[in-house]
């Protein structure tokens, strides 16, 4: 035995340790895989030896290789052997390897139950602590069931080090073996009043994690947690307790009334931003849950808003985002308190972080009122003109439309201003929301009768300058807006001062670049305007006929049908020889009448007449027969008769390889002789190519500034309405001051 021990010590002198392994891997970067394979063979040889120290050295090297991504599951039994060593230095190596490579489904764990129990009950606190720390990484349901009592016995240890680790491990035991929660809960509750602050913090963490799933079960611990909250100075433990109270308050509203005062004191006194945010979050949740029973909470809300302003003004982007997030929660219950900080939130729109800008946008949409609507929209539009990136610009446009149209245009007092805003938005870059703009224009003009003359005037100007809008070089929403413009001008053509001029503009604006559905709308409304003309105009007739004849050949069926129908009507009206003089008036009657808005669900309320089956055929479809097929074949040969030779010619034949080569050579010859064919040119040598590229970098590039606002004479600007509104507010304030001075002077005279 002694000889074997001496032999093992001599062999160990020549073994590679962990330092040699790391050094060797770094020196063999080119052949790293080959070197590691050689090292694994050496490790396997070491694991076969009887010396436990040699095995511990081999396991330490395996642990490093496992960190590099190599599988060491085959050495599970050897790891357990090292874990059972009597030396702490070797035992530590084994538990480290187990915590990294073992999991709850590892089969060899069933062999380690008694060994782990022995280590848990060790007289050395470091061995027991090592076992507790490693056990949390590979605890299985069977181990949790068998070792639950041993772990709970450590909660009564005289050493805080073991009590803290035992409390933390209990949470993993509860996850793997839920039946252990009921017998362990009384002891866990006792640790909330443990004299050691580390054990207290561990118990609070475990209970708070358990309360996430079902807070109601832990409502009885509220007095203990309240005592800890008012006496503890550990910020991280306070954050956990305050989060727990936020979950318990909706279950017990009376608890919220007691929490307001200590939470307010913490908000006043703490300098930790994380604790401040959690206190504000909990205060908001408390005030929402007890708002009916505690009306006098304006001071607490004002305090939260003032502290959140500090977070938003901070240079840290994370704190700024959290401040805006909490401000949005207060906005739901106390919008007036948040509205006083409108300037701060609007300044966040200039922040380089997209998430902060979007959060500020959400806040602004909830702060809108009749007084500040124009100012907020003006700020958003100016910011939209300077914004970079179509995604954020589209988000701004969506928010502007949502702000203005919410609650059926509740906050809009001047609809002329809103129509001007929609027109300006249609000219801005970023046009993925043209359909929304068109819908808003039509909705406002149809709903608000008093705005129709102004809206029709602006729409006719848009149509008149449609060619400028479409060729401005920007990706705008003008194309979709033209759909709404031509529809409104055609529907309310009786409000036009110059219908003939509007008809000419619509004919000139009917471009093949437009989408088919917009072209179809143009054709339909051109016919409406044409029917409004009192007298025949040969020039107009010629323009309409030439434009419609082009559209009859359109690839879109809808445009074809509308164009052909309108073409025949215009021909009948413009040609006096056909005797259709009264046709113009009949078409006017067709398009006459007031357009009333109809609810989207109104059709469902119309009762179906008795005896009417909407699913039944009006006319039974004719049955197909062999005679019909013969008739179709005969009709196909009315104009020509197909012979057998023609049918043979029509049958496709694949060309041979020789024919393909001849066709390819013929095509290349035609291309070379064709002067209009653009041929690719490649330099004959790299030197010539380099010579041809010399001087390219010296060519001057003149920057072109295209960010020039498009000006259309006659279109109203939204800023003009804002200036009018601000001047009215100044006059109103001056009148108030004069009245106040008069009251003061009269009171002095009375004295």
XYZ file of C-alpha atoms in Angstrom:
751
model
C 0.000 0.000 0.000
C 2.821 2.317 0.892
C 4.579 1.442 -2.385
C 1.440 2.314 -4.365
C 1.188 5.638 -2.568
C 4.821 6.468 -3.321
C 4.345 5.392 -6.926
C 1.238 7.592 -7.236
C 3.109 10.589 -5.855
C 5.967 10.051 -8.301
C 3.554 9.779 -11.244
C 1.754 12.904 -10.111
C 4.974 14.883 -10.382
C 4.825 14.452 -14.173
C 1.031 15.033 -14.571
C -0.291 18.220 -16.157
C -2.220 20.461 -13.841
C -4.868 23.036 -14.780
C -2.263 25.735 -15.385
C -0.402 23.506 -17.846
C -3.665 22.746 -19.676
C -4.550 26.418 -20.099
C -1.010 27.252 -21.214
C -1.014 24.382 -23.705
C -4.353 25.437 -25.244
C -3.051 28.955 -25.743
C 0.152 27.668 -27.351
C -1.716 25.345 -29.731
C -4.282 27.651 -31.266
C -3.761 26.224 -34.740
C -4.321 22.635 -33.583
C -6.521 23.270 -30.577
C -8.932 20.388 -31.259
C -6.123 17.878 -31.658
C -4.388 19.079 -28.491
C -7.584 18.917 -26.412
C -8.305 15.383 -27.692
C -4.846 14.349 -26.535
C -5.463 15.986 -23.131
C -8.802 14.158 -22.776
C -7.021 10.835 -23.278
C -4.541 11.764 -20.555
C -7.412 12.805 -18.227
C -9.134 9.463 -18.744
C -5.893 7.715 -17.780
C -5.670 9.841 -14.627
C -9.269 9.030 -13.650
C -8.445 5.316 -13.689
C -5.842 5.720 -10.928
C -6.595 5.055 -7.267
C -5.103 8.303 -5.965
C -7.989 10.725 -5.191
C -5.681 13.727 -5.573
C -4.901 12.688 -9.168
C -8.623 12.322 -9.840
C -9.291 15.780 -8.358
C -6.646 17.252 -10.669
C -8.286 15.513 -13.652
C -11.766 16.756 -12.661
C -10.491 20.336 -12.340
C -9.201 20.124 -15.930
C -12.522 18.634 -17.061
C -14.345 21.548 -15.440
C -12.313 23.991 -17.516
C -12.977 22.029 -20.706
C -16.696 22.008 -19.890
C -16.567 25.803 -19.774
C -15.120 25.706 -23.306
C -18.157 23.711 -24.470
C -16.920 20.114 -24.287
C -19.238 17.408 -22.957
C -18.056 15.773 -19.707
C -21.241 13.888 -18.813
C -19.305 10.618 -19.205
C -17.264 11.525 -16.074
C -20.269 11.868 -13.718
C -19.284 8.938 -11.513
C -15.712 10.244 -11.186
C -17.037 13.677 -10.153
C -19.061 12.046 -7.353
C -15.909 10.219 -6.242
C -14.088 13.554 -5.881
C -17.129 15.065 -4.078
C -16.802 12.311 -1.443
C -13.182 13.217 -0.635
C -12.358 14.005 2.981
C -10.184 16.981 2.039
C -12.052 20.280 1.589
C -9.830 21.415 -1.293
C -10.630 18.269 -3.274
C -14.309 18.258 -2.253
C -14.626 21.832 -3.514
C -13.334 20.772 -6.948
C -15.926 17.987 -7.120
C -18.867 20.197 -6.116
C -17.781 22.888 -8.589
C -17.748 20.335 -11.411
C -21.146 19.002 -10.293
C -22.724 22.476 -10.183
C -21.548 23.115 -13.757
C -22.214 19.772 -15.414
C -25.042 18.140 -13.408
C -28.749 18.904 -13.787
C -31.939 17.563 -12.253
C -32.135 14.687 -14.774
C -28.586 13.405 -14.202
C -28.866 9.698 -13.423
C -25.846 9.367 -11.095
C -27.399 11.811 -8.584
C -29.323 8.962 -6.964
C -25.964 7.635 -5.766
C -25.076 10.910 -4.029
C -28.105 11.370 -1.721
C -26.492 10.009 1.472
C -23.184 11.705 0.722
C -24.895 15.096 0.297
C -26.877 14.550 3.522
C -23.612 13.798 5.334
C -22.022 16.976 3.974
C -25.077 19.065 4.961
C -24.701 17.858 8.552
C -20.953 18.440 8.584
C -19.416 20.205 11.560
C -17.544 22.528 9.208
C -19.734 25.421 8.116
C -17.720 25.783 4.923
C -18.394 22.194 3.821
C -22.100 22.600 4.573
C -22.170 25.983 2.813
C -20.398 24.507 -0.219
C -22.983 21.725 -0.376
C -25.903 24.181 -0.136
C -24.523 26.431 -2.881
C -23.857 23.544 -5.281
C -27.110 21.743 -4.501
C -29.146 24.694 -5.805
C -27.679 24.081 -9.281
C -28.610 20.404 -9.685
C -31.450 19.837 -7.190
C -33.855 17.195 -8.509
C -37.391 16.428 -7.233
C -36.110 13.247 -5.543
C -33.252 15.062 -3.823
C -35.642 17.848 -2.737
C -37.990 15.306 -1.182
C -35.221 13.358 0.583
C -33.193 16.361 1.810
C -35.988 18.832 2.691
C -35.840 18.034 6.444
C -32.033 18.290 6.536
C -32.183 21.708 4.845
C -34.900 22.933 7.228
C -32.812 21.815 10.207
C -30.088 24.223 9.069
C -32.504 27.143 9.621
C -31.987 26.671 13.371
C -28.204 26.699 13.070
C -26.247 29.055 15.287
C -24.269 30.266 12.299
C -25.953 33.026 10.180
C -23.897 31.886 7.169
C -25.716 28.535 7.080
C -29.121 29.982 7.960
C -28.936 32.416 5.050
C -27.904 29.763 2.520
C -30.552 27.344 3.854
C -33.326 29.935 3.473
C -32.293 30.690 -0.096
C -32.108 26.993 -1.005
C -35.646 26.458 0.323
C -37.029 28.415 -2.638
C -35.478 25.867 -5.034
C -36.834 23.050 -2.862
C -40.356 24.524 -3.110
C -40.077 24.672 -6.896
C -38.962 21.048 -7.203
C -41.099 19.648 -4.362
C -44.122 21.937 -3.595
C -45.349 19.697 -0.737
C -42.438 20.939 1.382
C -43.867 24.483 1.516
C -46.545 23.840 4.140
C -44.267 22.309 6.847
C -41.423 24.754 6.102
C -43.493 27.962 6.064
C -43.587 28.528 9.881
C -39.802 28.339 10.067
C -39.475 30.595 7.053
C -41.792 33.108 8.712
C -39.601 33.075 11.847
C -36.572 34.087 9.780
C -38.281 37.418 8.962
C -37.435 38.432 12.531
C -33.954 36.902 12.551
C -31.337 39.078 14.291
C -28.996 38.796 11.310
C -29.919 41.245 8.481
C -28.586 38.855 5.816
C -30.956 36.087 6.939
C -33.815 38.616 7.051
C -33.077 39.779 3.513
C -32.921 36.174 2.267
C -36.304 35.350 3.866
C -37.883 38.481 2.334
C -36.538 37.517 -1.094
C -37.927 33.974 -0.879
C -41.391 35.095 0.291
C -41.602 37.855 -2.313
C -40.761 35.376 -5.080
C -43.392 32.961 -3.776
C -45.970 35.780 -3.569
C -45.662 36.500 -7.292
C -47.893 33.532 -8.127
C -50.515 33.954 -5.383
C -50.174 37.083 -3.180
C -53.363 36.301 -1.258
C -51.658 33.488 0.686
C -49.173 35.938 2.196
C -51.579 38.684 3.243
C -51.222 37.601 6.888
C -47.551 38.652 6.824
C -48.419 42.295 6.107
C -47.808 43.496 9.740
C -44.353 41.889 9.796
C -43.419 43.400 6.450
C -44.760 46.804 7.532
C -42.492 46.671 10.599
C -39.507 45.766 8.402
C -40.283 48.566 5.962
C -40.332 51.215 8.683
C -37.211 49.957 10.487
C -34.864 48.543 7.828
C -32.153 50.530 6.066
C -31.375 47.901 3.421
C -32.500 49.446 0.131
C -32.698 46.165 -1.774
C -34.822 44.565 0.909
C -37.065 47.650 0.989
C -37.552 47.400 -2.778
C -38.712 43.786 -2.426
C -41.084 44.646 0.440
C -42.558 47.626 -1.409
C -43.134 45.482 -4.510
C -44.938 42.940 -2.339
C -47.139 45.659 -0.827
C -48.009 46.811 -4.333
C -49.372 43.309 -5.034
C -51.178 43.050 -1.664
C -52.919 46.453 -1.745
C -55.605 45.524 -4.318
C -56.518 42.548 -2.104
C -56.835 44.639 1.066
C -57.684 48.344 0.419
C -57.316 49.232 4.116
C -53.630 48.393 3.847
C -53.143 51.174 1.300
C -54.239 53.909 3.700
C -51.523 52.866 6.173
C -48.867 52.690 3.473
C -49.259 56.252 2.163
C -47.439 57.941 5.058
C -44.332 55.654 5.267
C -44.006 55.570 1.488
C -44.219 59.353 1.332
C -41.503 59.616 3.989
C -39.291 57.272 1.971
C -39.851 59.355 -1.181
C -38.786 62.465 0.739
C -35.738 60.931 2.408
C -34.183 58.400 0.012
C -31.463 59.297 -2.457
C -31.453 55.887 -4.182
C -33.186 56.218 -7.550
C -34.186 52.537 -7.667
C -35.944 52.753 -4.291
C -37.527 56.086 -5.243
C -39.008 54.590 -8.422
C -40.454 51.578 -6.593
C -41.975 53.851 -3.915
C -43.622 56.019 -6.570
C -44.902 52.950 -8.416
C -46.443 51.551 -5.255
C -47.963 54.909 -4.273
C -49.617 55.110 -7.693
C -51.003 51.578 -7.314
C -52.222 52.377 -3.792
C -53.918 55.604 -4.850
C -55.631 53.873 -7.760
C -56.999 51.142 -5.467
C -58.202 53.525 -2.717
C -59.171 56.511 -4.867
C -62.839 56.175 -3.919
C -62.168 55.973 -0.206
C -59.455 58.637 0.047
C -60.271 61.761 -1.959
C -57.562 63.980 -0.438
C -54.530 62.481 -2.119
C -53.589 65.398 -4.390
C -50.511 66.186 -2.287
C -49.144 62.658 -2.663
C -49.696 62.706 -6.423
C -48.045 66.115 -6.694
C -45.054 64.814 -4.744
C -44.741 61.784 -7.060
C -44.922 63.980 -10.149
C -42.228 66.320 -8.810
C -39.903 63.392 -8.060
C -40.603 61.882 -11.480
C -39.590 65.181 -13.036
C -36.168 64.712 -11.404
C -35.918 61.265 -13.020
C -36.919 62.603 -16.439
C -34.393 65.452 -16.241
C -31.598 63.033 -15.341
C -28.939 62.353 -17.970
C -29.309 58.586 -17.503
C -31.525 57.287 -20.318
C -32.825 54.397 -18.195
C -34.032 56.726 -15.430
C -35.606 59.024 -17.999
C -37.538 56.138 -19.539
C -38.711 54.891 -16.124
C -39.845 58.401 -15.219
C -41.941 58.685 -18.373
C -43.338 55.196 -17.794
C -44.477 56.055 -14.258
C -45.828 59.417 -15.445
C -48.086 57.605 -17.909
C -49.599 55.634 -15.006
C -50.401 58.850 -13.112
C -51.885 60.341 -16.283
C -54.738 57.816 -16.219
C -56.023 59.038 -12.829
C -54.702 62.623 -12.546
C -54.185 64.157 -15.989
C -54.114 67.729 -14.628
C -51.072 67.003 -12.451
C -49.127 65.698 -15.430
C -50.325 68.432 -17.801
C -48.390 71.063 -15.822
C -45.156 69.372 -16.979
C -46.072 69.474 -20.658
C -42.939 71.432 -21.643
C -40.649 68.832 -20.072
C -42.390 65.977 -21.870
C -42.337 67.829 -25.183
C -38.595 68.384 -24.792
C -38.208 64.580 -24.655
C -39.278 64.495 -28.314
C -35.784 65.791 -29.157
C -34.100 62.910 -27.337
C -31.911 60.697 -29.567
C -33.375 57.514 -28.028
C -36.380 56.199 -29.992
C -37.975 54.487 -26.979
C -37.983 57.734 -24.980
C -39.492 59.675 -27.879
C -42.266 57.110 -28.335
C -43.022 57.104 -24.600
C -43.233 60.909 -24.644
C -45.633 60.673 -27.600
C -47.929 58.375 -25.623
C -47.955 60.875 -22.760
C -48.751 63.817 -25.025
C -51.748 62.046 -26.507
C -53.268 61.806 -23.023
C -52.557 65.447 -22.090
C -54.592 67.014 -24.885
C -57.338 69.530 -24.135
C -59.154 72.162 -26.163
C -56.725 74.837 -24.985
C -53.442 73.124 -25.810
C -54.423 71.008 -28.846
C -53.110 73.487 -31.430
C -49.846 73.982 -29.563
C -49.176 70.241 -29.191
C -50.009 69.488 -32.834
C -47.859 72.379 -33.979
C -44.913 71.050 -31.962
C -45.401 67.528 -33.326
C -45.610 68.781 -36.917
C -42.430 70.839 -36.586
C -40.727 67.836 -35.031
C -42.023 65.616 -37.837
C -40.477 67.907 -40.446
C -37.043 67.543 -38.770
C -37.319 63.864 -37.785
C -35.077 61.266 -39.396
C -36.336 57.820 -40.301
C -39.684 56.966 -41.838
C -40.742 54.717 -38.932
C -40.629 57.480 -36.330
C -42.135 59.998 -38.766
C -45.046 57.657 -39.456
C -45.515 57.188 -35.714
C -45.709 60.976 -35.284
C -48.316 61.252 -38.049
C -50.393 58.480 -36.479
C -50.280 60.193 -33.082
C -51.367 63.526 -34.586
C -54.375 61.879 -36.206
C -55.243 59.977 -33.001
C -54.951 63.118 -30.865
C -57.215 65.168 -33.137
C -59.829 62.504 -33.905
C -60.232 60.971 -30.442
C -63.788 60.867 -29.080
C -65.238 62.092 -32.406
C -63.105 65.267 -32.597
C -63.918 66.252 -29.004
C -61.039 68.730 -28.611
C -61.221 70.442 -32.031
C -62.854 73.865 -31.877
C -61.742 75.084 -35.329
C -62.220 72.554 -38.106
C -60.676 74.868 -40.714
C -57.428 74.519 -38.783
C -57.718 70.723 -38.806
C -58.316 70.600 -42.567
C -55.200 72.758 -43.013
C -53.256 70.341 -40.780
C -54.356 67.380 -42.901
C -53.332 69.176 -46.096
C -49.903 69.992 -44.658
C -49.410 66.418 -43.451
C -50.155 65.124 -46.940
C -47.194 67.141 -48.273
C -44.678 65.896 -45.692
C -42.223 63.128 -46.397
C -43.134 59.624 -45.247
C -46.256 58.407 -46.945
C -47.345 55.098 -45.520
C -50.450 56.633 -43.935
C -52.034 58.261 -46.961
C -55.165 56.140 -46.512
C -55.650 57.451 -42.955
C -55.280 61.059 -44.117
C -57.781 60.499 -46.920
C -60.252 58.912 -44.498
C -59.917 61.854 -42.082
C -60.490 64.422 -44.842
C -63.606 62.664 -46.042
C -64.900 62.059 -42.513
C -64.525 65.715 -41.465
C -66.095 67.103 -44.650
C -69.054 64.699 -44.461
C -69.720 65.121 -40.735
C -69.203 68.898 -40.381
C -71.481 70.644 -42.850
C -70.214 74.165 -42.075
C -66.663 73.225 -43.058
C -67.567 71.889 -46.512
C -67.061 75.118 -48.526
C -63.576 75.616 -47.066
C -62.681 71.920 -47.423
C -63.865 71.792 -51.062
C -61.826 74.912 -51.845
C -58.676 73.337 -50.359
C -59.303 70.014 -52.109
C -59.744 71.722 -55.495
C -56.388 73.474 -54.945
C -54.787 70.120 -54.189
C -56.160 68.654 -57.422
C -55.060 71.733 -59.359
C -51.485 71.263 -58.102
C -51.501 67.463 -58.154
C -48.738 67.298 -60.758
C -46.477 69.403 -58.514
C -47.221 67.241 -55.485
C -46.584 63.956 -57.273
C -43.364 65.162 -58.921
C -41.889 66.916 -55.868
C -39.287 64.136 -55.458
C -40.530 63.128 -52.002
C -42.290 60.011 -50.845
C -45.477 61.780 -49.694
C -49.077 60.803 -49.042
C -50.385 63.080 -51.793
C -51.443 60.228 -54.098
C -53.852 58.728 -51.563
C -55.035 62.191 -50.504
C -55.979 62.934 -54.116
C -58.487 60.086 -53.822
C -60.303 61.969 -51.045
C -59.886 65.304 -52.815
C -61.479 64.204 -56.099
C -64.272 62.376 -54.263
C -65.161 65.434 -52.162
C -64.961 67.842 -55.104
C -67.235 65.588 -57.159
C -69.719 64.883 -54.351
C -70.070 68.518 -53.241
C -69.534 70.135 -56.629
C -72.430 72.552 -56.017
C -70.127 74.393 -53.548
C -67.488 75.092 -56.196
C -67.141 78.681 -57.363
C -65.614 77.604 -60.692
C -66.729 74.068 -61.577
C -65.282 74.259 -65.095
C -61.818 75.092 -63.773
C -62.069 72.240 -61.254
C -63.055 69.844 -64.053
C -60.047 70.909 -66.142
C -57.747 70.439 -63.151
C -59.179 66.979 -62.513
C -58.660 65.976 -66.150
C -55.071 67.216 -66.037
C -54.458 65.441 -62.733
C -55.727 62.091 -64.022
C -52.294 60.566 -64.528
C -51.412 56.943 -65.343
C -48.980 57.107 -62.375
C -51.923 56.993 -59.980
C -53.165 53.748 -58.519
C -56.073 52.052 -60.345
C -58.585 52.694 -57.538
C -57.689 56.425 -57.614
C -58.030 56.507 -61.407
C -61.470 54.900 -61.144
C -62.544 57.528 -58.577
C -61.283 60.312 -60.853
C -63.330 58.973 -63.781
C -66.484 58.711 -61.681
C -66.194 62.246 -60.304
C -65.225 63.750 -63.649
C -68.636 62.579 -64.839
C -70.265 64.259 -61.816
C -68.570 67.585 -62.568
C -69.366 67.276 -66.270
C -73.050 66.864 -65.501
C -72.959 70.145 -63.505
C -71.982 72.198 -66.563
C -74.979 74.143 -67.823
C -73.862 74.452 -71.436
C -71.983 72.230 -73.832
C -68.291 73.044 -74.176
C -66.546 71.512 -77.166
C -63.092 72.033 -75.588
C -64.105 70.201 -72.410
C -65.788 67.466 -74.446
C -62.627 66.902 -76.440
C -60.442 66.735 -73.335
C -62.768 64.249 -71.642
C -63.108 62.029 -74.717
C -59.355 61.885 -75.340
C -58.604 61.084 -71.683
C -61.321 58.414 -71.454
C -60.266 56.757 -74.701
C -56.822 56.212 -73.158
C -58.297 54.672 -70.018
C -60.549 52.272 -71.917
C -57.390 50.292 -72.680
C -56.318 50.218 -69.019
C -55.097 46.928 -67.556
C -57.418 47.352 -64.565
C -60.967 46.079 -65.108
C -62.572 48.635 -62.774
C -60.939 51.540 -64.632
C -61.922 49.975 -67.971
C -65.580 49.632 -66.990
C -65.916 53.130 -65.531
C -64.066 54.718 -68.462
C -66.147 52.935 -71.114
C -69.423 53.835 -69.369
C -68.418 57.487 -68.952
C -67.175 57.614 -72.559
C -70.532 56.548 -73.965
C -72.410 59.018 -71.749
C -70.184 61.947 -72.744
C -70.511 61.015 -76.410
C -74.303 60.935 -76.081
C -74.414 64.323 -74.319
C -71.864 66.108 -76.526
C -73.341 64.921 -79.868
C -76.574 66.851 -80.608
C -77.352 64.629 -83.582
C -78.201 61.741 -81.242
C -81.133 63.701 -79.807
C -80.082 63.242 -76.175
C -80.392 66.905 -75.069
C -82.129 65.984 -71.809
C -79.575 63.375 -70.826
C -77.423 65.921 -68.919
C -80.323 66.843 -66.627
C -81.165 63.187 -66.080
C -77.567 62.531 -64.982
C -77.782 65.520 -62.624
C -80.830 63.907 -61.021
C -78.862 60.651 -60.759
C -76.105 62.362 -58.767
C -78.428 64.642 -56.818
C -79.551 64.302 -53.222
C -77.951 64.837 -49.816
C -75.339 62.378 -48.616
C -76.113 61.331 -45.055
C -73.681 59.342 -42.903
C -74.755 55.775 -42.196
C -73.599 53.700 -39.250
C -71.431 50.665 -40.065
C -73.973 48.339 -38.390
C -77.103 50.022 -39.780
C -77.669 47.359 -42.462
C -78.063 44.691 -39.782
C -81.036 46.564 -38.303
C -82.992 46.469 -41.583
C -85.541 43.609 -41.282
C -85.635 41.023 -44.072
C -89.101 41.007 -45.789
C -91.250 37.957 -45.319
C -90.885 35.308 -47.971
C -87.458 36.591 -49.132
C -84.649 34.039 -49.035
C -81.327 35.820 -49.553
C -79.517 32.528 -50.186
C -81.908 31.258 -52.876
C -81.178 31.595 -56.615
C -83.056 34.373 -58.407
C -82.766 32.395 -61.662
C -81.785 28.753 -61.629
C -78.397 28.236 -63.323
C -78.693 26.330 -66.641
C -77.528 22.733 -66.595
C -74.445 21.965 -68.707
C -74.866 19.385 -71.465
C -72.822 17.840 -74.266
C -74.730 19.921 -76.856
C -73.474 23.141 -75.211
C -69.897 21.933 -75.477
C -70.358 21.161 -79.178
C -71.869 24.628 -79.735
C -68.843 26.234 -78.057
C -66.471 24.287 -80.293
C -68.440 25.336 -83.383
C -68.439 28.989 -82.269
C -64.686 28.868 -81.929
C -64.416 27.933 -85.631
C -66.785 30.609 -86.979
C -64.035 32.868 -88.297
C -61.525 30.197 -89.279
C -61.515 26.470 -89.686
C -58.724 24.577 -88.056
C -57.175 21.765 -90.123
C -55.249 18.782 -88.880
C -52.012 20.341 -90.202
C -52.650 23.536 -88.166
C -53.136 21.487 -85.026
C -49.858 19.718 -85.676
C -48.089 23.057 -86.169
C -49.437 24.342 -82.852
C -48.065 21.413 -80.877
C -44.837 22.611 -79.195
C -41.582 20.916 -80.178
C -38.347 21.302 -78.233
C -35.346 22.493 -80.301
C -32.260 20.333 -80.477
C -28.872 21.331 -79.052
C -27.596 22.333 -82.480
C -30.607 24.577 -83.052
C -30.115 26.197 -79.643
C -26.445 26.886 -80.443
C -27.403 28.435 -83.801
C -30.070 30.607 -82.165
C -27.578 31.767 -79.521
C -24.964 32.669 -82.140
C -27.601 34.529 -84.177
C -28.691 36.493 -81.103
C -25.101 37.496 -80.248
C -24.531 38.612 -83.858
C -27.706 40.720 -83.799
C -26.672 42.344 -80.530
C -23.207 43.214 -81.787
C -24.606 44.764 -84.987
C -27.418 46.642 -83.208
C -26.263 50.217 -82.400
C -29.076 50.723 -79.871
C -28.078 47.700 -77.729
C -26.115 48.696 -74.614
C -23.084 46.443 -74.334
C -21.086 45.927 -71.138
C -17.461 47.081 -71.402
C -14.634 45.471 -69.428
C -11.061 46.810 -69.598
C -8.528 44.507 -71.234
C -6.049 44.741 -68.356
C -6.083 45.723 -64.685
C -3.668 48.561 -65.374
C -6.096 50.104 -67.875
C -8.931 49.664 -65.431
C -6.951 51.397 -62.694
C -6.030 54.166 -65.117
C -9.663 54.665 -66.056
C -10.603 55.061 -62.408
C -7.869 57.647 -61.692
C -9.295 61.041 -60.914
C -12.731 59.797 -59.888
C -12.175 60.914 -56.286
C -11.137 64.359 -57.511
C -14.540 65.038 -59.063
C -16.344 67.606 -56.948
C -19.757 66.748 -55.519
C -22.176 69.622 -55.128
C -24.674 69.028 -52.275
C -28.300 69.678 -53.205
C -30.654 70.841 -50.486
C -34.098 69.422 -51.243
C -35.651 70.157 -47.849
C -37.485 73.202 -49.208
C -41.104 73.407 -48.078
C -43.553 73.146 -50.945
C -45.685 76.301 -51.256
C -49.034 76.227 -53.045
C -50.846 79.569 -53.337
C -54.261 79.494 -51.684
C -53.631 76.644 -49.246
C -54.141 77.738 -45.647
C -51.350 77.194 -43.129
C -52.085 75.689 -39.719
C -49.692 78.183 -38.074
C -51.946 81.102 -39.037
C -54.766 79.625 -36.939
C -52.366 79.078 -34.035
C -51.321 82.758 -34.145
C -54.964 83.837 -34.156
C -55.711 81.575 -31.189
C -52.698 82.847 -29.212
C -53.655 86.499 -29.874
C -57.165 85.759 -28.588
C -55.702 84.291 -25.399
C -53.528 87.403 -24.887
C -56.514 89.698 -25.289
C -58.494 87.567 -22.857
C -55.693 87.779 -20.278
C -55.429 91.565 -20.717
C -59.168 91.931 -20.102
C -58.863 89.859 -16.926
C -56.004 92.075 -15.685
C -57.986 95.245 -16.383
C -60.985 93.878 -14.491
C -58.759 92.936 -11.567
C -57.254 96.447 -11.482
C -60.706 98.011 -11.531
C -61.810 95.838 -8.621
C -58.698 96.819 -6.632
C -59.175 100.536 -7.317
C -62.851 100.402 -6.341
C -61.999 98.592 -3.093
C -59.385 101.265 -2.266
C -61.921 104.053 -2.866
C -64.398 102.326 -0.567
C -61.739 102.191 2.153
